[in-house]
Each structure stands twice: as C-alpha cells, then as structure tokens.
Coordinates of C-alpha atoms and ligand atoms in Angstrom, one line a residue:
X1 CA -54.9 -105.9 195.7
X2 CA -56.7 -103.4 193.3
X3 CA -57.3 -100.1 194.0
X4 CA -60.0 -98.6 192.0
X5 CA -59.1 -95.0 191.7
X6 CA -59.4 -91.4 190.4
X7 CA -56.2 -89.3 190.0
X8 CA -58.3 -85.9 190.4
X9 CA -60.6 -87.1 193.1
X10 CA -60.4 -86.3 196.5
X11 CA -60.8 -89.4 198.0
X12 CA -58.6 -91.9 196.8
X13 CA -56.0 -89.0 197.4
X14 CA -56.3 -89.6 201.0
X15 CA -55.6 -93.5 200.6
X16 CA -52.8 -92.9 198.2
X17 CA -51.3 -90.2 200.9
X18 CA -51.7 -92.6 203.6
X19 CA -50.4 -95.5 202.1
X20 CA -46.9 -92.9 200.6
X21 CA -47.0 -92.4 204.8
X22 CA -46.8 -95.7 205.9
X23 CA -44.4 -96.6 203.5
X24 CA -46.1 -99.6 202.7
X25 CA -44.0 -102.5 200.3
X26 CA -47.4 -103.8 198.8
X27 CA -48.2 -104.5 195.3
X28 CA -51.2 -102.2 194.5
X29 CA -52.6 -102.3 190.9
X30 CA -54.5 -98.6 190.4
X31 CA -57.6 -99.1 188.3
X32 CA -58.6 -95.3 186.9
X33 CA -62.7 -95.2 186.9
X34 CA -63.5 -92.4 184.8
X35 CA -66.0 -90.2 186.7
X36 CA -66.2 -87.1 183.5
X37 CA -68.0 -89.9 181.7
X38 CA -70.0 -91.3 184.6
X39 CA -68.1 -94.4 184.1
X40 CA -68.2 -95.0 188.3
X41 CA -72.5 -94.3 187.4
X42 CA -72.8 -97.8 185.3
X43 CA -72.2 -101.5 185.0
X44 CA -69.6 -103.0 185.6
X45 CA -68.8 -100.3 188.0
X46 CA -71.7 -100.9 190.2
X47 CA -71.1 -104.2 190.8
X48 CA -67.7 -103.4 192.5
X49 CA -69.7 -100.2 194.3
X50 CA -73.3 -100.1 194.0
X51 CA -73.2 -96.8 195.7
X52 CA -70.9 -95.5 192.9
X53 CA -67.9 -93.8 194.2
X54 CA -64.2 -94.2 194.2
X55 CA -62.1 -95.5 196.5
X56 CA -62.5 -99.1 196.8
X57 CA -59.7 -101.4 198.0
X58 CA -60.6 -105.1 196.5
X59 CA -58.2 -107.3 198.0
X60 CA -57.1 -110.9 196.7
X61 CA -59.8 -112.7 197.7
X62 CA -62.3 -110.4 196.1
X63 CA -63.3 -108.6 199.4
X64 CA -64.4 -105.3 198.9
X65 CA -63.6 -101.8 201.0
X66 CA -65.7 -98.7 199.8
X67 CA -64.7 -96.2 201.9
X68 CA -61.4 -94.5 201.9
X69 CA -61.4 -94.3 206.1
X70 CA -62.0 -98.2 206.7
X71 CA -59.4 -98.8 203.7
X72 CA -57.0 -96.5 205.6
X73 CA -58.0 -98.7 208.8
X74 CA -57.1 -101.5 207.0
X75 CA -53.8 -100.3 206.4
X76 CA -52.9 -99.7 209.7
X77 CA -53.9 -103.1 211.0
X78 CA -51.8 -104.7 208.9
X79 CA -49.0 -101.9 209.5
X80 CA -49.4 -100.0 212.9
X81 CA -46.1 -98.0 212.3
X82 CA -45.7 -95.2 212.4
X83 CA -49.4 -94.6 214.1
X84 CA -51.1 -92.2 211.9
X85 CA -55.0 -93.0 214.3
X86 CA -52.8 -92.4 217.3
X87 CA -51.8 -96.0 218.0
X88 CA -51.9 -97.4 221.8
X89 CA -52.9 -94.6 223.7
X90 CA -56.5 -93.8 224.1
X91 CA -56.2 -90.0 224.2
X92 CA -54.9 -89.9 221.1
X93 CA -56.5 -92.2 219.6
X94 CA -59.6 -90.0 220.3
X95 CA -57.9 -86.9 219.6
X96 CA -57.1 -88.0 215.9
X97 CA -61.0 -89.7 215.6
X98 CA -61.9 -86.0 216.7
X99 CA -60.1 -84.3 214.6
X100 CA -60.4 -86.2 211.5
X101 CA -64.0 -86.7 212.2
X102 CA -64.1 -82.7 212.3
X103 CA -62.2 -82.1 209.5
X104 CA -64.2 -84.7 207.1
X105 CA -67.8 -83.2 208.2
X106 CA -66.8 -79.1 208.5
X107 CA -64.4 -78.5 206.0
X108 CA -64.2 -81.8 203.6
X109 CA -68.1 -82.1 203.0
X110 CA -68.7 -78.3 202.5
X111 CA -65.4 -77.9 200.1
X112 CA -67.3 -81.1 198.3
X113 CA -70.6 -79.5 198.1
X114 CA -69.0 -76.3 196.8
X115 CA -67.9 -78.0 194.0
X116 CA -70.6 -80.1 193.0
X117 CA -73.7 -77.6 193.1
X118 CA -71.2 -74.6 191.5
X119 CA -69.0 -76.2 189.1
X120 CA -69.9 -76.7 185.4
X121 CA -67.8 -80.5 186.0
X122 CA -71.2 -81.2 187.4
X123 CA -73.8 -79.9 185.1
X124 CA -76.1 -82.1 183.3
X125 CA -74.4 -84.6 185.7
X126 CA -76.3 -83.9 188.8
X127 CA -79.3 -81.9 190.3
X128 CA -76.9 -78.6 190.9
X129 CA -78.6 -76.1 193.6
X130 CA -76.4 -73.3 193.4
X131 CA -77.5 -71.8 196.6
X132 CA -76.2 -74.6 198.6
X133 CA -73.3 -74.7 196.9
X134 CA -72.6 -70.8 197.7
X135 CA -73.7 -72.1 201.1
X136 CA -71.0 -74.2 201.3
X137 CA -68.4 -72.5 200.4
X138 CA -69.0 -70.1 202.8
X139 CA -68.9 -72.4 205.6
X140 CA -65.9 -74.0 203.9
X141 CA -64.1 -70.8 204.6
X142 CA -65.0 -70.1 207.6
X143 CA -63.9 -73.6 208.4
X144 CA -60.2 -72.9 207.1
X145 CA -60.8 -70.2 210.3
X146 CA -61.3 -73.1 212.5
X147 CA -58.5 -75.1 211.1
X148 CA -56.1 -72.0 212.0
X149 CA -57.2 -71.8 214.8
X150 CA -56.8 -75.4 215.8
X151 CA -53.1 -75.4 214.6
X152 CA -52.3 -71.8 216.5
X153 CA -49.6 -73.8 218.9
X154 CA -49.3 -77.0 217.7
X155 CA -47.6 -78.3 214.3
X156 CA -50.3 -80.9 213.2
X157 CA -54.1 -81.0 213.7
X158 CA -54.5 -83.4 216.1
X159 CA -51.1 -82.4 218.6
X160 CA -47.6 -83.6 218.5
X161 CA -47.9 -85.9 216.0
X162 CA -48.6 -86.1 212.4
X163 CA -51.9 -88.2 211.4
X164 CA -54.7 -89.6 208.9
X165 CA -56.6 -85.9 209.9
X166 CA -53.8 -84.1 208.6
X167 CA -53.9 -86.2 205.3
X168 CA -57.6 -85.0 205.3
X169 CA -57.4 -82.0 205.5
X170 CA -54.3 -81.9 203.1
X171 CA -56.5 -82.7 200.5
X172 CA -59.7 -81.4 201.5
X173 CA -58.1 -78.0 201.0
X174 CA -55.8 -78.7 197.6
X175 CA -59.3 -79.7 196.4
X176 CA -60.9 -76.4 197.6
X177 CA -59.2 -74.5 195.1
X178 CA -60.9 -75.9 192.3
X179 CA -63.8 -73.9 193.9
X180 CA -61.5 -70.7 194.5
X181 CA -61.2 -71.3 198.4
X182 CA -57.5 -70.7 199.3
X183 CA -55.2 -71.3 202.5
X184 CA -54.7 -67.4 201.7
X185 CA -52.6 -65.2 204.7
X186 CA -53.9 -68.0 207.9
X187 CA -50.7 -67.7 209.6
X188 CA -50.9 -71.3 211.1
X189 CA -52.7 -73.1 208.2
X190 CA -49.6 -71.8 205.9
X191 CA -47.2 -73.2 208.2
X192 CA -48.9 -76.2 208.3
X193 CA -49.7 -76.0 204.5
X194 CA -46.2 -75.7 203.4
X195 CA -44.8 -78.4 205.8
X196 CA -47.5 -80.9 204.2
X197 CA -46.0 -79.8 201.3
X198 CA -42.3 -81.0 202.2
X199 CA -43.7 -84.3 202.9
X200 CA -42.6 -86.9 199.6
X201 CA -46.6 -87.8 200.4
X202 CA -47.8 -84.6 198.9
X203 CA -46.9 -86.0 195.3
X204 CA -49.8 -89.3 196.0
Ligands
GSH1 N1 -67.2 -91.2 202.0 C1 -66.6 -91.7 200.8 C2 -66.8 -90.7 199.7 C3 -66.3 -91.1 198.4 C4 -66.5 -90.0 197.3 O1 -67.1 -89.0 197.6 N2 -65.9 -90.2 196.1 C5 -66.0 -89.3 195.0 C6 -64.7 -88.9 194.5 S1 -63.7 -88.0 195.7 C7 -66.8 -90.0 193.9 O2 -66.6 -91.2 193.7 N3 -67.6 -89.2 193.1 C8 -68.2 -89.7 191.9 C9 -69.6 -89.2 191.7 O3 -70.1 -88.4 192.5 O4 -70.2 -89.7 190.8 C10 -65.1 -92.1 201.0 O5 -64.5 -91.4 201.7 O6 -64.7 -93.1 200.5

C-alpha cells in the first residue's frame, strides 16, 4: 500500500501515529506530496485526490482512502488490537467518537485555520482573512481550556484508555505552535502532554 504523505502536515501525522500504535507489520511505501509548491494543487496529484489534500491510503488494488479518520478505520478493521475507537463496548465506542469528534471540530479546525489565514506559508497561496484567523486562534486556546478540563481526573481524553482522540489532539496541539498556541502551565494537558511524549509514537 502507498501512503501519500506530508512529513510537516498535520494530517498524515495522525495515520502515521496510529499505525506506530497498532504496531502494525505492513509494508507502507510513503509518497512525500510537496504542499510549499502546491504540488497536492495539480495533476497528477488530483487524480489520486481531486479534493487535493494529504493523507490518502491507496491500497494494492488501486482503491483510494482520502481521509485520515476512515484510513485509521481501516486500520483497525484489519487489526482491532489494541482498540484505539473503543472496540466491543458501545460506551466507549461512543465516548472515543465524542471525543475525537470534539477534538477534530473545536481545537484541530480552529488551530488549522489559525495557521492558514495568519501564516506567511500561506500567502499568495490562498485567500488569507486575517481576522478569522485571529478568530481562531482565540478559540483554539480557549479550547486547550476545555481539553484541561476534560483530562482533570482521567489520564486520556476519552477515560481509561488511550485512543485515536488522544492521537488527535497530540498533533492538533504540536501543530499549534507553529501559530504560537502552547500547552503553557494547564496542569492536566501537561500531564497528558508529556506522557504522549513518552509514547515511541510521538516520533511518527
Ligand atoms: N479532513 C482531512 C483533512 C486533510 C488536510 O487538511 N490535509 C492538509 C494537510 S494536514 C492538506 O493536504 N493541505 C494542503 C492544502 O491545503 O493545499 C483529513 O483528515 O484527511
């Protein structure tokens, strides 16, 4: 399988942390798409993603998976252990979907939008508004609020166990600092932070 890729995105972070986790033995081939020179913006690219973004799983047969969640998904099919969408049980199952679900819309989006309508990356790539992006940011910090608050009592976001919304988050907040929003003194979200950062997945 190919895994067309980014090492500085976001995104395909998430899949390469989730596949470190599941400690899968399967032969993927990392295809770099160059998003500084639009490269993901252009044939051939489109063909494998008209939409133009990175990830996208293509497996052996030449089916395509454009979306780093349902490639994730499709990892855990194939390998349920260890459960990182809360396996068998429907509570938390649910729980994770929550919590990833939270974590992708509050915190990932607004940390993406910060960077896309303030950083100069961006400029004469895309139509910047800067006022959204200041917008963003600050509910991308008041999110990290949230997040400590969610993890006041519990060592991972969604309970007991470790799961796909702690990868989120993970990197939705290493990416934030590209845009100056830090873990800073959040008693929780440091814990948290710097037992993500034992974990040999942190290096994906
Ligand atoms: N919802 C998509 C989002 C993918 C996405 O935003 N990819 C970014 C990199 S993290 C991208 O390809 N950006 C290139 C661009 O905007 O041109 C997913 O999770 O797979």
């Amino acid at each position: 399988v190919k895994l067309y890729s980014n090492q500085h995105a976001v995104n395909p972070r998430r899949v390469r942390m989730f596949v470190a986790e599941k400690g899968i033995d399967v032969d993927v081939e990392t295809v770099e798409v160059d998003i500084a020179t639009r490269e993901n913006r252009q044939p051939p690219y489109l063909e494998v993603n008209p939409l133009g973004w990175v990830p996208v799983l293509e497996l052996d047969d030449g089916t395509r998976i454009a979306e780093s969640i349902a490639i994730c998904r499709y990892f855990e099919a194939l390998h349920p252990g260890p459960p990182l969408f809360g396996g068998d049980d429907p509570i938390a199952a649910a729980q994770v979907e929550q919590y990833n679900r939270h974590v992708e819309h509050e915190l990932l989006m607004h940390v993406t939008f910060a960077f896309r309508h303030l950083h100069d990356f961006w400029k004469d790539k895309i139509e910047q508004v800067p006022a959204w992006g200041d917008l963003a940011k600050r509910v991308a910090t008041e999110r990290l609020d949230w997040l400590d608050g969610v993890l006041d009592g519990r060592p991972w976001i969604a309970g007991a166990h470790f799961s796909v919304a702690d990868i989120t988050a993970l990197c939705a907040i290493d990416f934030a600092r590209i845009s100056k929003i830090r873990v800073g003194e959040r008693e929780h979200l440091s814990r948290w932070y710097a037992a993500m950062k034992e974990r040999p997945s942190y290096e994906a």
